[in-house]
Coordinates of C-alpha atoms in Angstrom, one line a residue:
M1 CA -90.2 -1.3 35.8
I2 CA -89.9 -5.1 35.7
S3 CA -87.5 -7.3 33.7
G4 CA -87.2 -11.0 32.9
T5 CA -85.9 -12.9 29.9
S6 CA -86.7 -11.5 26.5
V7 CA -87.4 -14.5 24.2
S8 CA -89.0 -12.8 21.1
P9 CA -88.1 -9.3 20.1
G10 CA -90.5 -6.4 19.5
I11 CA -92.4 -3.7 21.4
A12 CA -96.1 -3.7 22.2
F13 CA -98.5 -1.3 24.0
G14 CA -101.8 -2.5 25.3
K15 CA -104.2 -3.4 28.1
A16 CA -103.2 -6.3 30.5
L17 CA -105.3 -9.4 30.4
L18 CA -104.4 -11.4 33.5
L19 CA -105.1 -15.1 33.2
E20 CA -106.1 -16.4 36.6
E21 CA -106.8 -20.1 36.4
K22 CA -108.9 -22.1 38.8
K23 CA -106.5 -24.1 41.1
I24 CA -106.5 -27.8 40.5
L25 CA -107.2 -29.7 43.8
I26 CA -106.0 -33.3 43.8
N27 CA -107.9 -35.9 45.8
S28 CA -105.1 -37.6 47.7
E29 CA -107.3 -39.9 49.7
K30 CA -107.1 -43.6 49.0
I31 CA -110.0 -45.0 47.1
A32 CA -112.1 -48.1 47.9
T33 CA -111.2 -51.3 46.0
S34 CA -114.8 -51.2 44.6
S35 CA -114.0 -47.8 43.0
I36 CA -110.9 -49.0 41.0
K37 CA -112.9 -49.6 37.7
Q38 CA -114.7 -46.3 38.1
E39 CA -111.4 -44.4 38.5
I40 CA -109.7 -46.1 35.6
N41 CA -112.8 -45.1 33.5
R42 CA -112.4 -41.5 34.7
F43 CA -108.8 -41.6 33.5
I44 CA -109.6 -43.2 30.1
S45 CA -112.5 -40.8 29.5
G46 CA -110.4 -37.7 30.5
R47 CA -107.5 -38.9 28.2
T48 CA -109.9 -39.4 25.3
E49 CA -111.2 -35.9 25.6
T50 CA -107.7 -34.5 26.0
S51 CA -106.6 -36.3 22.9
R52 CA -109.6 -35.0 21.0
Q53 CA -108.7 -31.4 22.0
L54 CA -105.0 -31.7 21.1
K55 CA -105.9 -33.2 17.7
E56 CA -108.2 -30.3 17.1
I57 CA -105.4 -27.8 17.9
K58 CA -103.0 -29.8 15.7
N59 CA -105.5 -29.7 12.8
K60 CA -106.0 -26.0 13.2
I61 CA -102.3 -25.4 13.0
K62 CA -102.0 -27.7 10.0
K63 CA -104.3 -25.4 8.1
Q64 CA -101.9 -22.6 8.9
L65 CA -99.2 -24.6 7.2
D66 CA -97.0 -24.3 10.3
S67 CA -95.3 -27.7 10.5
K68 CA -93.0 -26.7 13.4
K69 CA -95.9 -26.0 15.7
E70 CA -97.8 -29.0 14.3
A71 CA -94.8 -31.2 15.3
I72 CA -95.0 -29.9 18.9
F73 CA -98.6 -31.1 19.2
E74 CA -97.9 -34.4 17.4
G75 CA -95.3 -34.9 20.2
H76 CA -97.9 -34.0 22.9
I77 CA -100.4 -36.6 21.4
I78 CA -97.7 -39.3 21.3
L79 CA -96.8 -38.7 24.9
L80 CA -100.5 -38.6 26.0
E81 CA -101.2 -41.9 24.3
D82 CA -98.0 -43.6 25.3
E83 CA -98.7 -47.2 26.6
E84 CA -96.1 -46.9 29.4
L85 CA -97.7 -43.7 30.7
E86 CA -101.1 -45.4 30.7
Q87 CA -99.8 -48.5 32.4
D88 CA -98.0 -46.4 35.1
I89 CA -101.2 -44.5 35.9
I90 CA -103.4 -47.6 35.9
T91 CA -100.9 -49.4 38.2
L92 CA -101.1 -46.6 40.8
I93 CA -105.0 -46.8 40.7
K94 CA -105.0 -50.6 41.0
E95 CA -102.2 -51.3 43.4
E96 CA -101.8 -48.1 45.4
L97 CA -105.5 -47.2 45.4
F98 CA -104.9 -43.7 44.0
S99 CA -107.8 -41.7 42.6
A100 CA -107.5 -41.0 38.8
D101 CA -106.4 -37.4 39.3
A102 CA -103.8 -38.3 42.0
A103 CA -102.4 -41.1 39.8
V104 CA -102.1 -38.7 36.8
Y105 CA -100.5 -36.0 38.9
S106 CA -98.0 -38.4 40.4
V107 CA -96.8 -39.9 37.1
I108 CA -96.7 -36.5 35.3
E109 CA -94.7 -34.9 38.1
T110 CA -92.3 -37.8 38.2
Q111 CA -91.6 -37.4 34.5
A112 CA -91.4 -33.5 34.7
K113 CA -89.0 -33.6 37.6
A114 CA -86.7 -36.1 35.8
L115 CA -86.5 -33.7 32.8
E116 CA -85.8 -30.7 35.1
K117 CA -82.7 -32.5 36.5
L118 CA -81.1 -32.6 33.0
E119 CA -78.2 -30.2 32.1
D120 CA -79.5 -29.4 28.6
E121 CA -81.7 -26.3 28.7
Y122 CA -83.8 -27.5 25.7
L123 CA -84.6 -30.8 27.3
K124 CA -85.0 -29.4 30.8
E125 CA -87.7 -27.1 29.5
R126 CA -89.6 -30.0 28.0
A127 CA -90.9 -30.4 31.6
T128 CA -93.3 -27.6 30.8
D129 CA -94.7 -29.6 27.9
V130 CA -95.2 -32.6 30.1
R131 CA -97.0 -30.5 32.7
D132 CA -99.1 -28.8 30.0
I133 CA -100.4 -32.2 28.9
G134 CA -100.9 -33.3 32.6
N135 CA -102.8 -30.1 33.5
R136 CA -105.1 -30.5 30.5
L137 CA -105.7 -34.1 31.3
L138 CA -106.4 -33.3 35.0
K139 CA -108.9 -30.5 34.1
N140 CA -110.8 -32.9 31.8
I141 CA -110.8 -35.6 34.5
L142 CA -112.1 -33.1 37.1
G143 CA -114.5 -31.2 34.8
I144 CA -112.6 -27.9 35.1
P145 CA -113.3 -25.6 32.1
I146 CA -110.3 -24.9 29.8
I147 CA -109.8 -21.2 28.8
D148 CA -110.1 -20.6 25.0
L149 CA -107.6 -17.9 24.1
N150 CA -109.0 -17.8 20.6
T151 CA -112.1 -15.9 21.7
I152 CA -110.3 -12.8 22.9
T153 CA -112.1 -9.8 21.3
E154 CA -110.0 -6.7 22.2
E155 CA -106.3 -5.9 21.8
V156 CA -104.4 -7.1 24.9
I157 CA -101.1 -8.2 26.3
I158 CA -101.4 -11.5 28.1
I159 CA -100.1 -11.8 31.6
A160 CA -99.8 -15.3 33.1
V161 CA -97.8 -17.4 35.5
D162 CA -97.0 -19.5 32.4
L163 CA -98.4 -20.1 29.0
S164 CA -98.4 -23.6 27.7
P165 CA -97.6 -24.4 24.1
S166 CA -101.3 -25.4 23.6
E167 CA -102.4 -22.0 24.9
T168 CA -99.9 -20.1 22.8
A169 CA -101.1 -22.0 19.7
Q170 CA -104.6 -20.8 20.3
L171 CA -103.9 -17.1 20.7
N172 CA -106.0 -14.8 18.6
L173 CA -103.1 -13.1 16.8
K174 CA -105.3 -10.2 15.6
K175 CA -105.9 -9.3 19.2
V176 CA -103.0 -10.6 21.3
L177 CA -100.1 -8.1 21.0
G178 CA -97.6 -10.0 23.2
F179 CA -97.3 -11.9 26.4
I180 CA -95.4 -11.8 29.7
T181 CA -95.0 -14.7 32.2
D182 CA -93.7 -15.4 35.7
V183 CA -91.8 -18.5 34.6
G184 CA -90.1 -19.9 31.4
G185 CA -86.9 -19.8 29.5
K186 CA -85.5 -19.1 26.0
T187 CA -85.7 -22.7 24.8
S188 CA -89.2 -23.5 26.0
H189 CA -91.7 -24.5 23.2
T190 CA -93.8 -21.5 24.3
S191 CA -90.8 -19.2 23.6
I192 CA -90.0 -21.0 20.3
M193 CA -93.6 -20.5 19.2
A194 CA -93.5 -16.8 20.2
R195 CA -90.6 -16.3 17.9
S196 CA -92.3 -18.3 15.2
L197 CA -95.4 -16.1 15.6
E198 CA -93.2 -12.9 15.8
L199 CA -95.0 -12.0 19.1
P200 CA -93.0 -9.8 21.5
A201 CA -92.5 -11.8 24.7
I202 CA -90.7 -11.7 28.0
V203 CA -90.8 -14.7 30.3
G204 CA -89.3 -15.6 33.7
T205 CA -90.2 -12.3 35.4
G206 CA -91.0 -14.0 38.7
V207 CA -93.5 -11.3 39.8
I208 CA -95.6 -10.0 36.9
T209 CA -98.9 -11.6 38.0
K210 CA -98.5 -10.1 41.4
K211 CA -97.8 -6.6 40.1
V212 CA -100.4 -6.3 37.3
S213 CA -104.2 -6.0 37.5
N214 CA -106.7 -6.5 34.6
G215 CA -106.9 -3.4 32.4
D216 CA -103.6 -1.9 33.5
F217 CA -101.8 -0.2 30.6
I218 CA -98.6 -2.1 29.7
I219 CA -95.6 -1.4 27.6
L220 CA -93.8 -4.6 26.7
D221 CA -90.3 -3.7 25.5
A222 CA -88.8 -7.1 24.5
L223 CA -85.9 -5.3 22.8
N224 CA -84.5 -4.1 26.1
N225 CA -86.1 -6.6 28.4
K226 CA -88.3 -4.0 30.2
I227 CA -91.9 -4.0 31.2
Y228 CA -93.7 -0.8 32.3
I229 CA -97.0 -0.8 34.2
N230 CA -99.2 2.3 33.7
P231 CA -96.2 4.4 32.5
T232 CA -95.9 8.2 32.4
P233 CA -96.5 10.1 29.2
K234 CA -92.8 10.7 28.9
I235 CA -92.0 7.0 29.0
I236 CA -94.7 6.3 26.4
K237 CA -93.3 8.9 24.1
N238 CA -89.7 7.6 24.5
I239 CA -90.7 3.9 23.9
N240 CA -92.8 5.0 20.8
I241 CA -89.7 6.6 19.3
L242 CA -87.8 3.3 20.1
K243 CA -90.6 1.3 18.4
E244 CA -90.5 3.4 15.3
K245 CA -86.7 3.1 15.1
Y246 CA -87.0 -0.7 15.5
I247 CA -89.5 -1.0 12.7
S248 CA -87.4 1.2 10.5
E249 CA -84.2 -0.9 11.2
K250 CA -86.2 -4.1 10.6
Y251 CA -87.3 -2.8 7.2
E252 CA -83.7 -1.6 6.5
L253 CA -82.4 -5.1 7.1
T254 CA -84.7 -6.6 4.5
K255 CA -82.6 -4.9 1.8
F256 CA -79.7 -7.2 2.7
T257 CA -81.7 -10.4 3.0
H258 CA -81.2 -11.8 -0.5
L259 CA -77.8 -10.1 -1.3
P260 CA -74.6 -12.1 -1.2
A261 CA -72.3 -11.8 1.8
I262 CA -69.5 -9.9 0.1
T263 CA -67.2 -7.2 1.6
L264 CA -66.6 -3.7 0.1
D265 CA -63.2 -5.1 -1.2
E266 CA -65.0 -8.1 -2.7
H267 CA -64.1 -10.9 -0.3
Q268 CA -67.1 -13.3 -0.3
V269 CA -68.3 -15.7 2.4
R270 CA -71.5 -17.8 2.9
V271 CA -74.1 -17.0 5.4
C272 CA -76.3 -20.1 6.2
A273 CA -78.9 -21.3 8.6
N274 CA -79.1 -23.8 11.4
I275 CA -82.4 -25.8 11.4
G276 CA -84.3 -28.5 13.1
D277 CA -86.2 -31.1 11.1
T278 CA -89.2 -29.2 9.8
I279 CA -90.0 -27.7 6.5
H280 CA -91.0 -24.5 8.4
D281 CA -87.4 -24.0 9.4
I282 CA -86.3 -24.3 5.8
I283 CA -89.0 -21.8 4.7
R284 CA -87.8 -19.3 7.3
A285 CA -84.2 -19.9 6.3
K286 CA -85.0 -19.0 2.7
E287 CA -87.1 -16.0 3.6
N288 CA -84.2 -14.6 5.6
G289 CA -81.7 -15.1 2.8
A290 CA -79.8 -18.3 3.8
E291 CA -77.2 -19.3 1.3
G292 CA -77.6 -22.9 2.4
I293 CA -78.2 -25.0 5.5
G294 CA -75.0 -25.1 7.6
L295 CA -76.4 -27.4 10.3
Y296 CA -79.4 -29.7 10.0
R297 CA -79.9 -31.1 13.5
T298 CA -81.2 -34.6 12.8
E299 CA -81.7 -35.6 16.4
F300 CA -85.2 -33.8 16.3
L301 CA -86.3 -36.6 13.9
F302 CA -85.6 -39.1 16.7
M303 CA -87.4 -37.2 19.4
N304 CA -91.2 -37.2 20.3
R305 CA -91.6 -40.8 19.2
N306 CA -91.5 -44.3 20.7
T307 CA -89.2 -46.0 18.2
L308 CA -86.2 -45.1 16.0
P309 CA -87.2 -43.5 12.6
T310 CA -87.0 -45.9 9.7
E311 CA -84.7 -45.4 6.7
E312 CA -87.7 -44.4 4.6
E313 CA -88.9 -41.8 7.2
Q314 CA -85.4 -40.3 7.3
F315 CA -85.0 -40.5 3.5
Q316 CA -88.2 -38.5 3.0
A317 CA -87.2 -35.8 5.5
Y318 CA -83.7 -35.4 4.0
K319 CA -85.1 -35.5 0.4
K320 CA -87.6 -32.7 1.3
A321 CA -84.7 -30.6 2.6
A322 CA -82.6 -31.2 -0.5
E323 CA -85.4 -30.3 -2.9
S324 CA -86.4 -27.3 -0.9
M325 CA -82.9 -25.7 -1.0
I326 CA -82.6 -26.5 -4.8
N327 CA -78.9 -26.0 -5.6
Q328 CA -77.8 -24.8 -2.2
A329 CA -75.9 -27.1 0.2
V330 CA -77.5 -28.8 3.1
I331 CA -75.1 -30.1 5.8
I332 CA -76.7 -33.0 7.6
R333 CA -75.2 -33.7 11.0
I334 CA -75.3 -37.3 12.1
M335 CA -77.6 -37.8 15.1
D336 CA -76.0 -36.1 18.1
I337 CA -77.7 -37.8 21.0
G338 CA -76.5 -38.8 24.5
G339 CA -74.9 -36.7 27.1
D340 CA -78.0 -35.1 28.5
K341 CA -80.0 -35.5 25.3
N342 CA -81.8 -38.8 26.0
L343 CA -84.1 -40.9 23.9
P344 CA -86.3 -43.0 26.3
Y345 CA -86.6 -45.9 23.8
M346 CA -82.8 -46.2 23.5
H347 CA -82.3 -46.9 27.3
L348 CA -79.0 -45.0 27.5
P349 CA -77.0 -45.6 30.7
N350 CA -76.8 -43.2 33.5
E351 CA -73.3 -41.7 33.6
E352 CA -71.4 -39.6 36.1
N353 CA -70.1 -37.3 33.4
P354 CA -72.6 -37.6 30.5
F355 CA -70.9 -34.8 28.4
L356 CA -67.7 -36.8 28.5
G357 CA -69.5 -40.1 28.0
W358 CA -71.3 -42.3 25.5
R359 CA -72.7 -39.7 23.1
A360 CA -73.0 -38.6 19.5
I361 CA -70.6 -40.5 17.2
R362 CA -69.5 -42.8 20.0
I363 CA -73.0 -44.2 20.1
M364 CA -73.2 -44.5 16.4
L365 CA -69.9 -46.4 16.1
D366 CA -71.2 -48.9 18.7
R367 CA -74.7 -49.0 17.2
K368 CA -73.8 -49.5 13.5
D369 CA -77.4 -50.4 12.8
I370 CA -78.5 -46.8 13.6
L371 CA -75.5 -45.3 11.8
H372 CA -76.1 -47.4 8.7
T373 CA -79.9 -46.5 8.5
Q374 CA -79.1 -42.8 8.8
L375 CA -76.2 -42.9 6.3
R376 CA -78.2 -44.9 3.7
A377 CA -81.1 -42.4 4.0
I378 CA -78.8 -39.4 3.5
L379 CA -77.0 -41.1 0.5
R380 CA -80.4 -41.8 -1.2
A381 CA -81.6 -38.3 -0.6
S382 CA -78.4 -36.8 -2.0
F383 CA -79.5 -37.7 -5.5
F384 CA -82.2 -35.0 -5.1
G385 CA -80.0 -32.1 -4.1
K386 CA -76.7 -30.9 -2.7
L387 CA -76.4 -32.8 0.6
R388 CA -73.3 -33.0 2.8
I389 CA -72.6 -35.4 5.7
M390 CA -71.1 -34.1 9.0
Y391 CA -69.9 -36.2 11.9
P392 CA -70.1 -34.7 15.5
M393 CA -67.8 -35.1 18.5
I394 CA -64.8 -36.4 16.6
I395 CA -61.5 -36.7 18.5
S396 CA -59.2 -38.8 16.3
V397 CA -58.2 -39.7 12.7
E398 CA -59.1 -43.3 13.5
E399 CA -62.8 -42.4 14.0
I400 CA -63.0 -40.7 10.6
K401 CA -61.2 -43.6 8.9
T402 CA -63.7 -46.1 10.4
L403 CA -66.7 -43.9 9.5
N404 CA -65.5 -43.5 5.9
I405 CA -65.0 -47.3 5.6
E406 CA -68.7 -47.7 6.7
L407 CA -69.8 -45.0 4.3
N408 CA -68.0 -46.7 1.3
L409 CA -69.6 -50.1 2.2
L410 CA -73.1 -48.5 2.2
K411 CA -72.3 -46.9 -1.2
K412 CA -71.4 -50.3 -2.5
Q413 CA -74.7 -51.7 -1.1
L414 CA -76.8 -49.0 -2.8
R415 CA -75.1 -49.6 -6.1
K416 CA -75.9 -53.3 -6.0
E417 CA -79.6 -52.4 -5.2
G418 CA -79.6 -50.0 -8.1
K419 CA -80.4 -47.0 -5.9
K420 CA -79.0 -43.6 -7.1
F421 CA -77.0 -41.2 -4.9
D422 CA -74.4 -38.5 -5.2
E423 CA -71.1 -40.5 -5.7
N424 CA -69.1 -37.5 -4.7
I425 CA -71.0 -36.5 -1.6
K426 CA -68.8 -34.3 0.6
V427 CA -68.0 -35.3 4.2
G428 CA -67.0 -33.1 7.1
I429 CA -66.7 -33.1 10.8
M430 CA -67.6 -30.9 13.7
I431 CA -64.7 -29.3 15.5
E432 CA -66.1 -29.1 19.1
T433 CA -63.4 -30.7 21.3
P434 CA -59.9 -29.4 22.1
A435 CA -58.6 -32.7 20.7
S436 CA -60.0 -32.2 17.2
A437 CA -58.9 -28.5 17.2
I438 CA -55.3 -29.4 18.2
I439 CA -54.9 -32.1 15.5
A440 CA -57.0 -30.3 12.8
H441 CA -54.0 -30.4 10.4
H442 CA -54.2 -34.3 10.5
L443 CA -58.0 -34.5 10.5
I444 CA -58.4 -32.3 7.4
K445 CA -56.6 -34.8 5.3
E446 CA -59.5 -37.2 5.8
V447 CA -62.5 -34.9 5.2
D448 CA -63.7 -32.2 2.8
F449 CA -64.5 -29.5 5.3
F450 CA -64.7 -28.5 9.0
S451 CA -67.6 -26.9 11.0
I452 CA -66.7 -25.3 14.3
G453 CA -69.2 -25.9 17.1
T454 CA -68.2 -23.1 19.5
N455 CA -70.8 -24.0 22.2
D456 CA -69.1 -27.3 23.1
L457 CA -65.6 -26.2 22.1
T458 CA -65.8 -23.4 24.6
Q459 CA -67.3 -25.6 27.3
Y460 CA -64.7 -28.3 26.9
T461 CA -61.7 -26.0 26.5
L462 CA -62.5 -23.8 29.5
A463 CA -63.8 -26.7 31.6
V464 CA -67.0 -24.7 32.3
D465 CA -70.4 -26.1 32.6
R466 CA -72.5 -23.3 31.1
G467 CA -75.6 -24.6 33.0
N468 CA -73.9 -24.1 36.3
K469 CA -74.9 -20.7 37.6
L470 CA -71.9 -20.6 40.0
I471 CA -69.4 -20.6 37.1
S472 CA -71.4 -19.8 34.0
H473 CA -69.8 -16.3 34.0
L474 CA -66.5 -18.0 33.0
Y475 CA -68.1 -19.3 29.8
N476 CA -67.0 -17.0 27.0
P477 CA -66.1 -18.0 23.4
I478 CA -64.2 -14.7 23.0
S479 CA -61.5 -16.1 25.4
P480 CA -58.0 -15.9 23.9
S481 CA -57.6 -19.7 24.1
I482 CA -60.8 -20.3 22.0
L483 CA -59.7 -17.7 19.4
I484 CA -56.3 -19.4 19.0
L485 CA -58.0 -22.8 18.5
I486 CA -60.4 -21.3 15.9
K487 CA -57.6 -19.7 14.0
Q488 CA -55.6 -22.9 14.0
V489 CA -58.6 -24.9 12.6
I490 CA -59.2 -22.4 9.8
E491 CA -55.5 -22.4 8.8
A492 CA -55.4 -26.2 8.8
A493 CA -58.3 -26.3 6.4
H494 CA -56.9 -23.6 4.1
S495 CA -53.5 -25.3 4.0
E496 CA -55.2 -28.2 2.2
G497 CA -57.3 -26.0 0.0
K498 CA -60.5 -26.8 2.0
W499 CA -63.0 -24.6 3.9
T500 CA -64.2 -24.0 7.4
A501 CA -67.7 -23.1 8.7
M502 CA -69.0 -22.2 12.1
C503 CA -72.4 -23.3 13.4
G504 CA -72.2 -22.4 17.1
E505 CA -73.9 -19.4 18.6
M506 CA -70.7 -17.3 18.0
A507 CA -71.4 -17.3 14.2
G508 CA -74.6 -15.3 14.7
D509 CA -73.1 -12.9 17.3
E510 CA -72.7 -9.5 15.6
R511 CA -69.9 -8.6 18.0
T512 CA -67.7 -11.3 16.5
T513 CA -68.6 -11.0 12.8
L514 CA -65.6 -8.9 11.8
L515 CA -63.2 -10.9 14.0
L516 CA -64.3 -14.2 12.4
L517 CA -64.3 -12.7 8.9
G518 CA -60.7 -11.5 9.5
M519 CA -59.6 -14.9 10.8
G520 CA -60.6 -16.3 7.4
L521 CA -63.9 -18.1 8.3
D522 CA -65.5 -19.2 5.0
E523 CA -69.1 -19.9 6.2
F524 CA -71.2 -18.5 9.0
S525 CA -74.2 -20.6 10.0
M526 CA -76.8 -19.3 12.5
S527 CA -80.4 -18.9 13.5
S528 CA -82.3 -17.7 10.4
V529 CA -83.5 -14.5 12.0
S530 CA -79.8 -13.3 12.4
I531 CA -78.9 -13.7 8.7
P532 CA -79.9 -10.2 7.4
R533 CA -78.0 -8.4 10.2
I534 CA -74.8 -10.4 9.7
K535 CA -75.0 -9.9 5.9
K536 CA -75.3 -6.1 6.5
I537 CA -72.2 -6.1 8.7
I538 CA -70.2 -8.0 6.1
R539 CA -71.4 -5.9 3.1
N540 CA -70.5 -2.7 4.9
S541 CA -67.0 -3.8 5.9
Y542 CA -63.6 -4.1 4.3
Y543 CA -61.9 -7.5 4.5
H544 CA -58.5 -5.9 5.0
D545 CA -59.8 -4.0 8.1
A546 CA -61.3 -7.2 9.5
K547 CA -57.9 -9.0 9.1
K548 CA -56.3 -6.2 11.2
I549 CA -58.9 -6.6 13.9
A550 CA -58.3 -10.4 14.0
E551 CA -54.5 -10.0 14.1
K552 CA -54.8 -7.6 17.1
A553 CA -57.3 -9.8 18.9
L554 CA -55.1 -12.9 18.6
N555 CA -52.3 -11.1 20.3
Y556 CA -54.3 -9.8 23.2
P557 CA -53.9 -11.7 26.5
T558 CA -57.3 -11.2 28.1
T559 CA -61.0 -11.6 27.2
E560 CA -61.7 -8.1 28.5
S561 CA -59.1 -6.5 26.1
I562 CA -60.5 -8.5 23.1
M563 CA -64.0 -7.5 24.0
H564 CA -63.0 -3.8 24.2
L565 CA -61.4 -4.1 20.8
L566 CA -64.5 -5.6 19.3
M567 CA -66.8 -3.0 20.8
Q568 CA -64.6 -0.2 19.4
N569 CA -65.1 -1.7 15.9
K570 CA -68.7 -2.7 16.2
Q571 CA -71.0 -1.4 13.5

């Protein structure tokens, strides 16, 4: 039995198809000066063919109406055709006498390694995307055939060192039952696409390609993160029972999808979705029964491009979200960039402590041009639906007052221009620093709502870098100190007749649903796929029981004792 990281749930049985690619051999010898033009032409020719292939994949995806995957390949094309990338490669050919393949490999590896050094897992795993583009480009320069996974004719489970996003996009879904890789992580685009395609997948096994041969019978159990190679009849029987149970539970959850999140004693809360910037995310949110969008991460609008998005581009994106959700609220978070989330075209400074540095609202207060463009776009889009504005990384009353002054000036501008917007648009803040949690009773007087970001709040409060493997075990949002801060924030909002949401990972964790419900949380916002399960827990519970659980938990001195309490009461 082998394990790795389960990135897309499900169970699959099938034959192994081991992808063994021809190794790319780079010509590292210096070229003659007379060959410079020829090598530049090899690069340009290879890039043209690579661009053609990527556009073909993108157009195929467009026909499937999958805008999220389409955006991934749009980003690949933008990177491939980037002028700076082209210039770096041509400079190495001209000045260092690199062959076309050596120059491409050098530039791509430099970019990929720079991404791998970042703390943020999502951005770190973009290194895979960069290498995917580079490998495709190298194969086209060197004339190496590219495997077409769309031509698979029998049902198989794909086994590979890694699967690139472009390979995943081309999988024949009628025949591919799932995939297993040696490398990869939960936030890689390949993993994101596996979830989007609802393909069972386990990545990061480290050894699967060494243990499996073509034609081996594989059980891929991505529910329990287990892989069986040529299993015994007894194991096959047991996993079949598990698969039937999973399918039955999945069907059972669909009954709760479009029901309100109301307890047996009629206490109602909202269960909403966290999304990126694509219409596909909104469609999935609605399909899973979201009662609104609790977090619209606008930074994705700013990524995979060479310039800041214009007011009109942002307006169209926010308008589409507002119209798609009809009368349900969409909370738009102001761009949260900086720290380890970099935008190359913004030339952010290198900092010793980027998480404690120039990021999120601190950038926006210094770069009023970016802030104004985004706020104007949100205001204009608010005429078409129920939009809310949310500021990230707030630590003081002064910051909110300054932001509200800017917002009112922009409202005045739009009135003069005759542009319509929601005059009473609600404004809230993220509570994700100990500072904001401690003075929540002051901050709530300046805004309409709070949304607790437990990921950063936990990291900052416990002084734990969750990306540091030496101490990541200390990162736990169920810590007594975090729970006390959460309760304090909820009470501060309620004391002013206002509400509190949570959009961190904790909101979608079924272990903490009753605890947060009992604390008085008004809105749970999470990954769309978790919504039916959280609704089921809420609808099968009594609010008065949840309050008792919360009261006990808040008086317990250790994380272990709180966890024990929650597991005792888990549904």
